[in-house]
Amino acid sequence: MVPNQKVDLPFLKDSGVTLYMKREDTIHPYISGNKYRKLKYSLIEAKQQGHDTLLTFGGAFSNHIAATAYAGKEAGLKTIGVIRGEELEEGWQANPTLQLASEHGMQFHFVSRSDYRTKGTDLFLDKLKMTFGKFYLLPEGGTNDLAIKGCEEILTEEDNKFDFVCCAAGTGGTIAGIINSAQPHQKVLGFPALKGDFLQDEIRKWSDGGDWDLIQDYHFGGYAKINRELVDFINNFKKKTGIPLDPVYTGKMLFGIFDLTKKGFFKPGNQILAIHTGGLQGIKGMNQVLKQKNLPLLDL
Ligand SMILES: *Cc1c(COP(=O)(O)O)cnc(C)c1O
C-alpha cells in the first residue's frame, strides 16, 4: 500500500492544519505515480485483445511517454511514441525523458506541431497504421475509461478521515478517478498545470457529481513554465521534509496548498491529503531549461 507521509512544518501547526502526502511517487522508479494507475488496466486490455504493440503521444518531457516505455517493456509489449516536434529527430538523445524511454525500448516517430494537432483524426491514425501495423492506441496523457478506473484505486479506506483531497491536474483523468472514489464529506481540489477553462468539462466527462473545485491560481503561466520562486520553493520543501516534488505538477500544487493555508482558506482542524502523483523523471529535463534561463537548478 502507498504510504501517507505527514508534512510536519511549524507554519502548518500554527495554522491548525494537518497535511499528509500520499507518496504515489514511490510506486515505481520509472512509472511514476498516477501514470502507473492510468496504464494498469489498458495494459491488461491490450494483451487481452491480442496486441503486441502500444502506441501513444506526448511532448518531449512527457511523464506519460517515460511511463509507457517502461510499462510496455515490463508487460512484454513493444512501444511507439509519437513525439511533438520534428526538430527533435536530430539530437533527441540529449533529452533525458526520451533517452530514458529509448533505453526501455520505445521507438519514436517525430511529427511537426501542426501534424500533432491532427492526431485524433482518422487520416493521421491510418497513416500510423500503414507505417507501424496494428497497435493498441493510448491517448495523450493516457486518459481513457480504463485510466479513470485505475485512478479510482488511489484513495483507500484509511483516507476517509481527510476533509480535503488535493491533486494536480493535466488532462483531468486522475482527479476524475479521485472524485469518483472520494467520500461524500470530502472536498476534492484540483490544481491545473495548464491555463484555460477546458478542464471543467473534461473532468465532468469522466466523473459524475462529487464535491470538487479547481484552483486556477497556481499554474505559473502554464504547462512547464517555471520561475525562481518555484525552484526555491521545491528545493526548500525537499530540504525540510525530505519529499522531492516535480516542477510541472506537484511542486505547483504544494505551492498552492501552502499559499492557500497562509491566506486562511483552510480552517483550524482541517485535515488535508495531497496526492504526490510522481513526475520526478521530469526534473532533469527541467534543469536543462533552467540552465538556459540562468536560473538556479532543482536539487536532484
Ligand atoms: C500526468 C500527471 C498529472 C496529471 O494527470 P492527469 O490525469 O492528466 O490530470 C499530475 N501529476 C503528474 C506528476 C503527472 O505526471
Coordinates of C-alpha atoms and ligand atoms in Angstrom, one line a residue:
M1 CA 0.0 0.0 0.0
V2 CA 1.2 3.5 -0.8
P3 CA 2.1 5.4 2.5
N4 CA 0.7 8.7 3.6
Q5 CA 3.6 10.8 4.9
K6 CA 2.9 13.7 7.3
V7 CA 4.3 17.1 6.2
D8 CA 5.4 18.4 9.6
L9 CA 6.2 22.1 9.4
P10 CA 5.8 24.8 12.0
F11 CA 3.6 27.1 9.9
L12 CA 1.1 24.3 9.3
K13 CA 1.0 23.6 13.0
D14 CA 0.4 27.3 13.7
S15 CA -2.5 27.2 11.2
G16 CA -4.0 24.2 12.9
V17 CA -4.0 22.4 9.6
T18 CA -2.8 18.8 9.2
L19 CA -1.2 17.9 5.8
Y20 CA -0.3 14.5 4.5
M21 CA 1.1 13.4 1.2
K22 CA 0.2 10.2 -0.5
R23 CA 3.5 9.1 -1.9
E24 CA 2.3 7.7 -5.2
D25 CA 5.7 8.7 -6.5
T26 CA 7.2 5.7 -4.6
I27 CA 5.1 3.1 -6.5
H28 CA 7.7 2.6 -9.1
P29 CA 11.1 4.1 -10.0
Y30 CA 10.2 4.8 -13.7
I31 CA 6.4 4.5 -14.0
S32 CA 5.7 7.3 -11.6
G33 CA 2.5 7.7 -9.6
N34 CA -0.6 8.4 -11.5
K35 CA 0.8 7.2 -14.8
Y36 CA 1.1 3.7 -13.3
R37 CA -2.5 3.9 -12.2
K38 CA -3.6 5.1 -15.6
L39 CA -1.8 2.4 -17.6
K40 CA -2.6 -0.6 -15.4
Y41 CA -5.9 -1.7 -17.0
S42 CA -5.0 -0.6 -20.5
L43 CA -2.0 -3.0 -20.5
I44 CA -4.3 -5.8 -19.5
E45 CA -6.8 -4.9 -22.1
A46 CA -4.2 -4.5 -24.9
K47 CA -2.9 -8.0 -24.2
Q48 CA -6.4 -9.5 -24.0
Q49 CA -7.2 -8.0 -27.4
G50 CA -4.1 -9.8 -28.7
H51 CA -2.0 -6.7 -29.3
D52 CA 1.8 -6.8 -29.2
T53 CA 2.4 -3.0 -29.6
L54 CA 1.3 0.1 -27.7
L55 CA 1.3 3.5 -29.5
T56 CA 0.8 6.8 -27.7
F57 CA 1.5 10.5 -28.0
G58 CA 3.4 13.1 -26.0
G59 CA 5.7 16.1 -25.7
A60 CA 9.5 15.7 -25.2
F61 CA 9.3 15.9 -21.4
S62 CA 6.2 13.8 -21.0
N63 CA 5.9 11.6 -17.9
H64 CA 3.3 9.6 -19.8
I65 CA 5.9 8.8 -22.5
A66 CA 8.5 7.7 -20.0
A67 CA 5.9 5.6 -18.1
T68 CA 4.5 3.9 -21.2
A69 CA 8.0 2.9 -22.4
Y70 CA 8.8 1.1 -19.1
A71 CA 5.3 -0.3 -18.5
G72 CA 5.2 -1.7 -22.1
K73 CA 8.6 -3.3 -21.6
E74 CA 7.5 -4.9 -18.4
A75 CA 4.3 -6.2 -19.9
G76 CA 6.2 -7.6 -23.0
L77 CA 4.7 -5.1 -25.4
K78 CA 6.5 -3.0 -28.0
T79 CA 6.0 0.7 -27.6
I80 CA 5.9 3.6 -30.1
G81 CA 5.9 7.2 -29.0
V82 CA 4.6 9.8 -31.4
I83 CA 6.5 12.9 -30.2
R84 CA 5.6 16.5 -30.8
G85 CA 8.3 18.5 -32.5
E86 CA 10.1 17.2 -35.7
E87 CA 13.2 19.2 -34.7
L88 CA 13.8 16.6 -32.0
E89 CA 14.6 14.0 -34.7
E90 CA 18.1 15.3 -34.6
G91 CA 19.6 15.2 -31.2
W92 CA 16.7 13.7 -29.1
Q93 CA 19.4 11.8 -27.2
A94 CA 20.1 15.0 -25.3
N95 CA 16.6 14.9 -23.9
P96 CA 16.6 12.9 -20.6
T97 CA 13.0 11.8 -20.9
L98 CA 13.4 10.5 -24.4
Q99 CA 16.7 8.9 -23.5
L100 CA 15.1 7.0 -20.7
A101 CA 12.2 5.9 -22.8
S102 CA 14.5 4.7 -25.6
E103 CA 16.6 2.8 -23.0
H104 CA 13.3 1.0 -22.2
G105 CA 12.7 0.1 -25.8
M106 CA 10.4 2.8 -27.1
Q107 CA 10.6 3.6 -30.8
F108 CA 10.0 7.3 -31.7
H109 CA 8.0 8.9 -34.5
F110 CA 8.6 12.6 -34.6
V111 CA 5.9 14.9 -36.1
S112 CA 5.6 18.6 -36.6
R113 CA 3.4 20.6 -34.2
S114 CA 0.7 21.1 -36.9
D115 CA 0.6 17.4 -37.7
Y116 CA 0.5 16.7 -33.9
R117 CA -2.7 18.7 -33.6
T118 CA -4.4 16.4 -36.1
K119 CA -3.5 13.3 -34.1
G120 CA -7.1 12.5 -33.3
T121 CA -8.2 12.2 -37.0
D122 CA -8.7 9.0 -38.9
L123 CA -6.3 10.2 -41.6
F124 CA -3.5 10.6 -39.1
L125 CA -4.1 7.3 -37.4
D126 CA -4.4 5.5 -40.8
K127 CA -1.0 6.8 -41.8
L128 CA 0.4 5.5 -38.5
K129 CA -1.2 2.1 -39.1
M130 CA 0.4 1.9 -42.6
T131 CA 3.8 2.7 -41.0
F132 CA 3.7 0.6 -37.9
G133 CA 0.9 -2.1 -38.4
K134 CA -1.7 -2.9 -35.8
F135 CA -1.3 -1.3 -32.4
Y136 CA -3.3 -0.6 -29.2
L137 CA -3.8 3.2 -29.0
L138 CA -3.3 5.1 -25.8
P139 CA -4.5 8.7 -25.9
E140 CA -2.2 11.6 -24.9
G141 CA -1.6 11.5 -21.1
G142 CA -3.1 8.0 -21.1
T143 CA -6.6 9.3 -20.2
N144 CA -9.4 6.8 -21.1
D145 CA -12.1 4.9 -19.3
L146 CA -9.6 2.4 -18.0
A147 CA -7.3 5.1 -16.7
I148 CA -10.1 6.6 -14.7
K149 CA -10.8 3.1 -13.3
G150 CA -7.2 2.8 -12.3
C151 CA -7.2 6.2 -10.6
E152 CA -10.3 5.2 -8.6
E153 CA -7.9 2.9 -6.7
I154 CA -5.7 5.8 -5.4
L155 CA -7.8 6.6 -2.3
T156 CA -8.3 3.9 0.3
E157 CA -10.5 3.4 3.3
E158 CA -7.8 4.9 5.6
D159 CA -8.1 8.1 3.7
N160 CA -11.7 8.6 4.8
K161 CA -10.6 10.8 7.7
F162 CA -9.4 13.6 5.4
D163 CA -11.6 16.7 4.7
F164 CA -9.8 17.8 1.6
V165 CA -8.0 15.8 -1.1
C166 CA -5.7 17.8 -3.4
C167 CA -4.5 16.7 -6.8
A168 CA -2.6 18.3 -9.7
A169 CA -4.4 18.1 -13.0
G170 CA -3.3 17.9 -16.6
T171 CA -5.9 16.2 -18.7
G172 CA -8.1 15.7 -15.6
G173 CA -8.2 11.9 -15.7
T174 CA -6.5 11.4 -12.4
I175 CA -8.7 13.9 -10.5
A176 CA -11.8 12.3 -12.1
G177 CA -10.9 9.0 -10.6
I178 CA -10.3 10.6 -7.2
I179 CA -13.7 12.4 -7.4
N180 CA -15.4 9.2 -8.2
S181 CA -13.9 7.4 -5.2
A182 CA -14.0 10.3 -2.6
Q183 CA -16.3 10.1 0.3
P184 CA -19.4 12.4 0.3
H185 CA -17.9 14.5 3.2
Q186 CA -14.7 15.1 1.3
K187 CA -13.9 18.1 -1.0
V188 CA -11.5 17.4 -3.9
L189 CA -9.4 20.3 -5.0
G190 CA -7.7 20.2 -8.4
F191 CA -4.6 22.3 -9.2
P192 CA -4.4 22.6 -13.0
A193 CA -0.9 22.8 -14.6
L194 CA -2.3 24.5 -17.7
K195 CA -4.2 27.7 -18.3
G196 CA -7.7 27.6 -19.6
D197 CA -11.3 26.6 -18.9
F198 CA -11.4 23.4 -20.8
L199 CA -10.7 21.2 -17.8
Q200 CA -14.1 21.6 -16.0
D201 CA -15.9 19.9 -18.9
E202 CA -13.2 17.2 -19.3
I203 CA -13.5 16.3 -15.7
R204 CA -17.3 16.2 -15.9
K205 CA -17.0 13.8 -18.9
W206 CA -15.2 11.2 -16.6
S207 CA -16.9 11.8 -13.3
D208 CA -20.4 12.3 -12.0
G209 CA -21.3 14.6 -9.2
G210 CA -18.9 14.9 -6.3
D211 CA -17.8 18.0 -4.4
W212 CA -14.9 19.4 -6.2
D213 CA -13.3 22.6 -7.4
L214 CA -10.4 23.8 -9.5
I215 CA -7.9 26.2 -8.0
Q216 CA -6.7 28.1 -11.1
D217 CA -4.1 30.5 -9.5
Y218 CA -1.0 28.3 -9.4
H219 CA -0.1 27.2 -12.9
F220 CA 2.7 29.8 -13.0
G221 CA 1.8 30.8 -16.6
G222 CA 1.2 27.4 -18.0
Y223 CA 2.4 23.9 -18.6
A224 CA 6.2 23.5 -17.8
K225 CA 6.6 27.3 -17.0
I226 CA 8.7 27.9 -14.0
N227 CA 10.4 30.8 -12.2
R228 CA 12.9 31.3 -9.4
E229 CA 10.3 31.4 -6.7
L230 CA 9.0 27.9 -7.6
V231 CA 12.5 26.5 -7.9
D232 CA 13.3 27.9 -4.4
F233 CA 10.1 26.5 -3.0
I234 CA 10.7 23.0 -4.4
N235 CA 14.3 22.9 -3.1
N236 CA 13.2 24.2 0.3
F237 CA 10.4 21.7 0.6
K238 CA 12.7 18.9 -0.1
K239 CA 15.3 20.1 2.4
K240 CA 12.7 20.5 5.1
T241 CA 10.5 17.4 4.5
G242 CA 12.7 15.0 2.5
I243 CA 10.0 14.8 -0.1
P244 CA 11.0 15.6 -3.7
L245 CA 8.4 17.5 -5.9
D246 CA 8.3 17.7 -9.6
P247 CA 8.3 21.2 -11.2
V248 CA 5.3 20.7 -13.6
Y249 CA 2.6 19.3 -11.3
T250 CA 3.2 18.5 -7.7
G251 CA 5.5 21.5 -7.0
K252 CA 2.9 23.9 -8.2
M253 CA 0.1 22.1 -6.2
L254 CA 2.1 22.2 -3.0
F255 CA 3.0 25.9 -3.6
G256 CA -0.7 26.5 -3.9
I257 CA -1.7 24.5 -0.8
F258 CA 0.9 26.5 1.3
D259 CA -0.3 29.8 -0.1
L260 CA -4.0 28.9 0.5
T261 CA -3.1 27.9 4.1
K262 CA -1.3 31.2 4.7
K263 CA -4.4 33.0 3.3
G264 CA -6.7 31.2 5.7
F265 CA -8.5 29.1 3.0
F266 CA -8.2 26.0 5.3
K267 CA -9.7 26.2 8.8
P268 CA -8.1 25.0 12.0
G269 CA -8.7 21.3 12.4
N270 CA -8.9 20.7 8.6
Q271 CA -7.1 17.5 7.5
I272 CA -5.7 17.7 4.0
L273 CA -4.4 14.8 1.8
A274 CA -2.2 15.9 -1.1
I275 CA -1.6 13.3 -3.8
H276 CA 2.0 13.0 -4.9
T277 CA 1.4 12.0 -8.5
G278 CA 5.1 11.5 -9.2
G279 CA 6.7 13.1 -12.3
L280 CA 10.2 13.2 -10.8
Q281 CA 11.8 12.0 -14.0
G282 CA 11.0 15.4 -15.4
I283 CA 13.4 17.2 -13.1
K284 CA 16.5 16.6 -15.3
G285 CA 14.8 18.0 -18.4
M286 CA 13.6 21.0 -16.5
N287 CA 17.1 21.6 -15.2
Q288 CA 18.3 21.9 -18.8
V289 CA 15.7 24.6 -19.3
L290 CA 16.6 26.4 -16.1
K291 CA 20.3 26.4 -17.1
Q292 CA 19.4 28.1 -20.4
K293 CA 17.5 30.7 -18.5
N294 CA 20.3 31.2 -16.0
L295 CA 18.0 30.3 -13.1
P296 CA 19.0 28.1 -10.1
L297 CA 18.6 24.4 -10.6
L298 CA 16.4 21.9 -8.9
D299 CA 18.2 19.6 -6.4
L300 CA 18.3 16.0 -7.5
Ligands
LIG1 C1 0.3 13.4 -15.8 C2 0.5 14.0 -14.5 C3 -0.5 14.6 -13.8 C4 -1.8 15.0 -14.4 O1 -2.7 13.8 -14.6 P1 -4.0 14.0 -15.5 O2 -4.6 12.7 -15.3 O3 -3.5 14.2 -16.9 O4 -4.7 15.1 -15.0 C5 -0.3 15.0 -12.5 N1 0.9 14.8 -11.9 C6 1.9 14.2 -12.5 C7 3.2 14.0 -11.8 C8 1.7 13.7 -13.8 O5 2.7 13.1 -14.5

